[in-house]
Coordinates of C-alpha atoms and ligand atoms in Angstrom, one line a residue:
X1 CA -38.5 -36.5 -63.5
X2 CA -35.8 -34.6 -62.8
X3 CA -33.1 -34.5 -59.8
X4 CA -31.9 -30.9 -58.0
X5 CA -29.0 -31.3 -56.4
X6 CA -27.0 -34.3 -58.2
X7 CA -24.5 -34.8 -55.3
X8 CA -24.0 -37.5 -53.2
X9 CA -27.6 -38.4 -52.5
X10 CA -28.8 -37.2 -56.4
X11 CA -26.6 -39.1 -58.0
X12 CA -27.1 -42.1 -56.2
X13 CA -31.1 -41.8 -57.1
X14 CA -30.1 -41.0 -60.5
X15 CA -27.9 -44.1 -61.4
X16 CA -31.1 -46.4 -59.8
X17 CA -33.4 -44.5 -62.1
X18 CA -30.7 -44.4 -65.3
X19 CA -30.0 -48.6 -64.5
X20 CA -34.3 -49.1 -64.8
X21 CA -34.7 -46.8 -68.2
X22 CA -35.5 -44.0 -66.1
X23 CA -32.9 -41.1 -66.9
X24 CA -34.1 -37.9 -64.9
X25 CA -33.0 -34.5 -66.2
X26 CA -30.0 -32.8 -63.7
X27 CA -29.8 -29.3 -62.4
X28 CA -27.0 -28.6 -60.0
X29 CA -24.6 -25.8 -59.8
X30 CA -22.1 -27.7 -61.2
X31 CA -21.7 -28.1 -65.0
X32 CA -20.9 -32.2 -65.3
X33 CA -21.2 -34.1 -68.9
X34 CA -22.1 -37.2 -66.3
X35 CA -22.6 -38.1 -62.7
X36 CA -21.3 -41.5 -62.1
X37 CA -21.9 -44.0 -59.1
X38 CA -19.6 -46.5 -58.3
X39 CA -21.5 -49.3 -55.9
X40 CA -18.1 -52.2 -55.5
X41 CA -16.3 -52.7 -58.9
X42 CA -19.5 -51.7 -61.0
X43 CA -19.3 -47.8 -62.4
X44 CA -22.9 -46.8 -63.2
X45 CA -22.6 -43.4 -65.9
X46 CA -25.8 -41.1 -65.8
X47 CA -25.7 -39.5 -69.1
X48 CA -26.1 -35.5 -68.2
X49 CA -25.4 -32.6 -68.9
X50 CA -25.9 -31.6 -65.4
X51 CA -27.6 -28.0 -66.0
X52 CA -27.1 -25.3 -64.0
X53 CA -29.2 -22.1 -65.5
X54 CA -32.9 -22.5 -64.0
X55 CA -33.9 -21.1 -67.3
X56 CA -32.7 -24.2 -69.0
X57 CA -35.3 -26.1 -67.4
X58 CA -37.9 -25.5 -70.1
X59 CA -41.2 -26.6 -68.6
X60 CA -42.7 -28.3 -64.8
X61 CA -42.0 -32.2 -64.5
X62 CA -44.4 -34.9 -62.8
X63 CA -41.6 -35.7 -60.2
X64 CA -38.9 -33.6 -58.9
X65 CA -36.3 -35.4 -57.0
X66 CA -34.7 -32.8 -54.5
X67 CA -31.4 -33.6 -52.8
X68 CA -30.1 -30.5 -52.3
X69 CA -28.9 -29.9 -48.9
X70 CA -31.5 -28.2 -46.3
X71 CA -28.9 -25.2 -45.9
X72 CA -29.2 -24.5 -49.9
X73 CA -33.2 -24.8 -50.5
X74 CA -32.9 -21.2 -50.6
X75 CA -30.5 -20.8 -53.2
X76 CA -32.1 -23.9 -55.1
X77 CA -35.5 -22.0 -55.2
X78 CA -35.5 -21.1 -58.8
X79 CA -34.8 -25.0 -59.8
X80 CA -38.7 -25.2 -58.1
X81 CA -39.7 -22.0 -59.3
X82 CA -38.9 -23.4 -63.0
X83 CA -40.0 -27.4 -62.5
X84 CA -42.8 -27.0 -60.4
X85 CA -46.6 -26.9 -61.2
X86 CA -49.3 -27.4 -59.3
X87 CA -49.0 -31.3 -59.9
X88 CA -45.4 -31.6 -59.0
X89 CA -44.9 -33.7 -56.5
X90 CA -41.1 -33.3 -54.7
X91 CA -39.2 -35.6 -53.1
X92 CA -37.6 -34.7 -50.7
X93 CA -34.3 -36.5 -49.6
X94 CA -32.7 -34.4 -46.9
X95 CA -31.9 -35.3 -43.8
X96 CA -34.5 -34.1 -40.6
X97 CA -38.5 -34.0 -39.6
X98 CA -38.9 -30.5 -41.3
X99 CA -38.6 -31.8 -45.3
X100 CA -42.5 -30.7 -45.6
X101 CA -42.2 -27.0 -44.0
X102 CA -38.8 -26.2 -45.4
X103 CA -38.9 -26.7 -49.6
X104 CA -42.8 -25.4 -49.3
X105 CA -43.0 -21.4 -49.5
X106 CA -40.9 -22.0 -53.1
X107 CA -43.2 -24.9 -54.4
X108 CA -46.3 -23.4 -56.3
X109 CA -49.2 -25.8 -54.4
X110 CA -47.1 -29.0 -55.7
X111 CA -47.2 -32.0 -53.4
X112 CA -44.1 -32.2 -51.1
X113 CA -43.0 -36.1 -50.0
X114 CA -40.6 -35.7 -47.2
X115 CA -38.2 -39.5 -47.0
X116 CA -35.7 -40.6 -44.6
X117 CA -32.8 -42.0 -46.1
X118 CA -30.7 -44.7 -45.0
X119 CA -28.0 -45.0 -47.1
X120 CA -24.5 -44.0 -46.6
X121 CA -22.9 -42.8 -50.1
X122 CA -19.5 -40.9 -50.5
X123 CA -18.4 -38.2 -52.8
X124 CA -14.9 -39.3 -54.3
X125 CA -12.0 -37.0 -55.5
X126 CA -12.6 -37.6 -58.5
X127 CA -15.6 -36.7 -58.7
X128 CA -17.6 -40.2 -58.7
X129 CA -19.7 -41.3 -55.8
X130 CA -19.6 -44.6 -54.2
X131 CA -22.6 -46.0 -52.5
X132 CA -21.4 -47.3 -49.5
X133 CA -24.8 -49.7 -48.2
X134 CA -27.6 -50.9 -50.4
X135 CA -30.0 -47.6 -50.8
X136 CA -33.0 -47.7 -49.0
X137 CA -35.3 -44.8 -48.6
X138 CA -39.0 -44.7 -46.1
X139 CA -41.5 -42.3 -47.0
X140 CA -45.1 -41.5 -45.7
X141 CA -47.8 -43.8 -46.5
X142 CA -49.9 -41.0 -49.1
X143 CA -51.1 -41.1 -52.2
X144 CA -48.5 -38.7 -53.8
X145 CA -45.7 -41.1 -52.4
X146 CA -47.3 -43.8 -55.0
X147 CA -45.4 -41.7 -57.4
X148 CA -42.0 -42.0 -55.9
X149 CA -42.8 -45.7 -55.3
X150 CA -43.7 -46.3 -59.1
X151 CA -40.4 -44.5 -60.8
X152 CA -38.0 -46.1 -58.3
X153 CA -39.8 -50.0 -59.0
X154 CA -37.3 -52.6 -59.7
X155 CA -34.3 -50.0 -59.1
X156 CA -31.2 -50.7 -56.7
X157 CA -33.1 -48.4 -54.5
X158 CA -35.4 -49.8 -51.7
X159 CA -39.0 -47.7 -51.0
X160 CA -40.6 -49.0 -47.8
X161 CA -44.1 -47.0 -47.1
X162 CA -44.3 -46.3 -43.3
X163 CA -47.2 -45.3 -41.6
X164 CA -46.2 -43.8 -38.5
X165 CA -43.5 -42.1 -41.0
X166 CA -43.2 -38.8 -37.7
X167 CA -41.3 -41.7 -35.7
X168 CA -39.8 -42.9 -38.2
X169 CA -38.1 -39.8 -39.4
X170 CA -37.4 -39.1 -35.6
X171 CA -35.6 -42.5 -34.9
X172 CA -33.4 -41.4 -37.9
X173 CA -32.8 -38.0 -36.5
X174 CA -31.7 -38.9 -33.0
X175 CA -29.6 -41.2 -34.7
X176 CA -27.9 -38.0 -36.9
X177 CA -28.3 -35.3 -33.6
X178 CA -24.8 -38.0 -31.9
X179 CA -23.3 -37.0 -35.3
X180 CA -22.8 -33.3 -33.7
X181 CA -20.7 -34.6 -30.9
X182 CA -18.7 -36.2 -33.6
X183 CA -18.5 -33.0 -35.4
X184 CA -17.1 -31.4 -32.5
X185 CA -14.5 -33.5 -31.1
X186 CA -13.5 -34.3 -35.5
X187 CA -13.5 -38.1 -34.5
X188 CA -15.0 -40.5 -36.3
X189 CA -16.7 -43.1 -34.7
X190 CA -18.3 -46.4 -36.2
X191 CA -21.4 -45.4 -38.7
X192 CA -21.2 -42.1 -37.9
X193 CA -20.4 -38.7 -38.9
X194 CA -17.8 -39.3 -42.0
X195 CA -20.1 -36.6 -44.1
X196 CA -20.7 -33.6 -41.3
X197 CA -16.6 -34.6 -40.8
X198 CA -15.5 -33.8 -44.4
X199 CA -18.2 -31.1 -44.3
X200 CA -16.5 -29.5 -41.7
X201 CA -13.0 -29.7 -42.8
X202 CA -13.6 -28.7 -46.0
X203 CA -15.3 -25.7 -44.1
X204 CA -18.9 -26.4 -45.6
X205 CA -21.9 -24.9 -43.9
X206 CA -23.2 -27.8 -42.1
X207 CA -27.0 -29.2 -41.3
X208 CA -27.2 -28.2 -37.6
X209 CA -29.9 -26.7 -37.2
X210 CA -32.0 -29.6 -38.7
X211 CA -30.2 -32.0 -37.1
X212 CA -29.8 -30.7 -34.1
X213 CA -31.0 -27.2 -33.8
X214 CA -34.8 -28.9 -34.2
X215 CA -34.2 -30.7 -30.9
X216 CA -33.4 -27.4 -29.2
X217 CA -36.3 -25.4 -30.7
X218 CA -38.8 -28.1 -30.2
X219 CA -37.8 -28.8 -26.7
X220 CA -38.9 -25.3 -26.0
X221 CA -42.4 -25.2 -28.1
X222 CA -43.1 -28.0 -25.4
X223 CA -41.2 -27.3 -22.3
X224 CA -39.1 -30.1 -22.2
X225 CA -35.4 -29.3 -20.8
X226 CA -32.8 -30.7 -23.4
X227 CA -29.9 -30.2 -21.7
X228 CA -27.4 -31.6 -23.8
X229 CA -28.3 -29.8 -27.4
X230 CA -28.1 -26.7 -25.1
X231 CA -24.4 -27.1 -25.2
X232 CA -24.0 -29.0 -28.3
X233 CA -26.5 -26.2 -30.4
X234 CA -24.4 -23.4 -30.1
X235 CA -20.8 -24.9 -30.2
X236 CA -21.8 -27.0 -33.6
X237 CA -23.3 -23.4 -35.0
X238 CA -20.2 -21.9 -33.9
X239 CA -18.3 -24.4 -36.0
X240 CA -20.0 -24.3 -39.1
X241 CA -21.5 -20.9 -40.2
X242 CA -21.9 -19.2 -36.6
X243 CA -24.4 -19.1 -33.7
X244 CA -28.0 -19.0 -36.0
Ligands
LIG301 N1 -24.2 -38.4 -47.8 C1 -25.3 -39.4 -47.1 O1 -24.3 -40.4 -47.2 C2 -26.0 -38.8 -46.8 C3 -27.2 -39.8 -46.3 C4 -27.7 -39.9 -45.6 C5 -28.7 -38.4 -45.3 N2 -28.2 -37.5 -46.7 C6 -29.0 -36.3 -46.2 O2 -28.8 -36.0 -47.8 C7 -29.1 -34.5 -48.4 C8 -28.5 -34.4 -49.6 O3 -27.0 -34.8 -48.7 P1 -25.8 -34.9 -49.8 O4 -24.9 -35.7 -48.8 O5 -26.1 -35.5 -51.0 O6 -25.0 -33.8 -50.1 P2 -24.5 -32.9 -51.3 O7 -23.0 -34.4 -51.7 O8 -23.7 -31.8 -50.8 O9 -25.5 -32.8 -52.7 C9 -26.0 -31.5 -52.8 C10 -25.7 -31.1 -54.0 O10 -26.6 -29.9 -54.3 C11 -26.2 -29.2 -55.5 N3 -26.5 -27.5 -54.7 C12 -26.2 -26.9 -53.9 N4 -26.6 -25.6 -54.4 C13 -27.5 -25.3 -55.1 C14 -28.5 -24.8 -56.1 N5 -28.8 -23.3 -55.6 N6 -29.0 -25.5 -56.9 C15 -28.6 -26.9 -57.5 N7 -27.9 -27.4 -57.0 C16 -27.4 -26.9 -55.6 C17 -24.4 -29.2 -54.8 O11 -23.9 -28.6 -55.9 P3 -21.9 -28.8 -55.7 O12 -21.8 -30.2 -56.1 O13 -21.1 -27.7 -56.4 O14 -21.6 -28.5 -54.3 C18 -24.6 -30.8 -54.2 O15 -24.4 -31.3 -55.6 C19 -28.3 -33.8 -47.0 O16 -30.0 -33.5 -46.2 C20 -28.0 -35.2 -46.2 O17 -28.2 -34.9 -44.8 C21 -26.5 -37.8 -47.0

């Protein structure tokens, strides 16, 4: 098993796998000796190293946990090329409703499984990750999901299968779309916006297209007016990496 993109979500899943004796290989952008997840007072160390050169990925694996941001898939595609065979399942841990389509061009025939990530986690200044609530994932009820279910069986990361995954994913997307307003106003509000605000404050690219642009794009495709998105999308795009 491999985790590509051992950031906040990738570290949480890697720690869950490691605690269950299924330590994954770690592939990322920054070299590190280990990952650290903090859960309340507990610290879980996931042994590395985090490898940073796709040439270090010697052979395809059965299961890839893809946890880079949606804006980073293309840059991470050499990992997918190195790690995927037609039998590989790529499990995408990202927000949005385009998780199957976005990595597909970079995967040689493998199966892509989307998910809804329900837990909030955050990066700490010392490089560790703090899990702020119980980890929970929803997957579509398909044959490929069984491999993910088995990998995460009896771990701190609960997995549920949804027969109507599309509706679940859109419900989460609509929650995330509201976070666009929080990013624009730079004001936190309850459960929303920590990660997005942190990204904006650090000058990192925002996942505005998969969270807000998608509402406008799908609205246009289906002839449904999206007046709020028509205002929010250009503003949030300008606050990120340009008008898109
Ligand atoms: N954070 C949350 O609470 C939360 C909750 C629900 C859903 N999500 C979603 O989960 C997804 C992942 O978010 P996140 O918060 O985990 O992001 P993140 O902390 O930024 O993690 C992304 C990781 O990918 C690495 N990366 C970037 N480019 C790469 C490349 N070319 N090759 C290999 N690794 C690369 C990053 O490296 P660096 O360390 O060098 O940046 C980072 O470690 C997003 O779609 C997000 O919206 C997040």
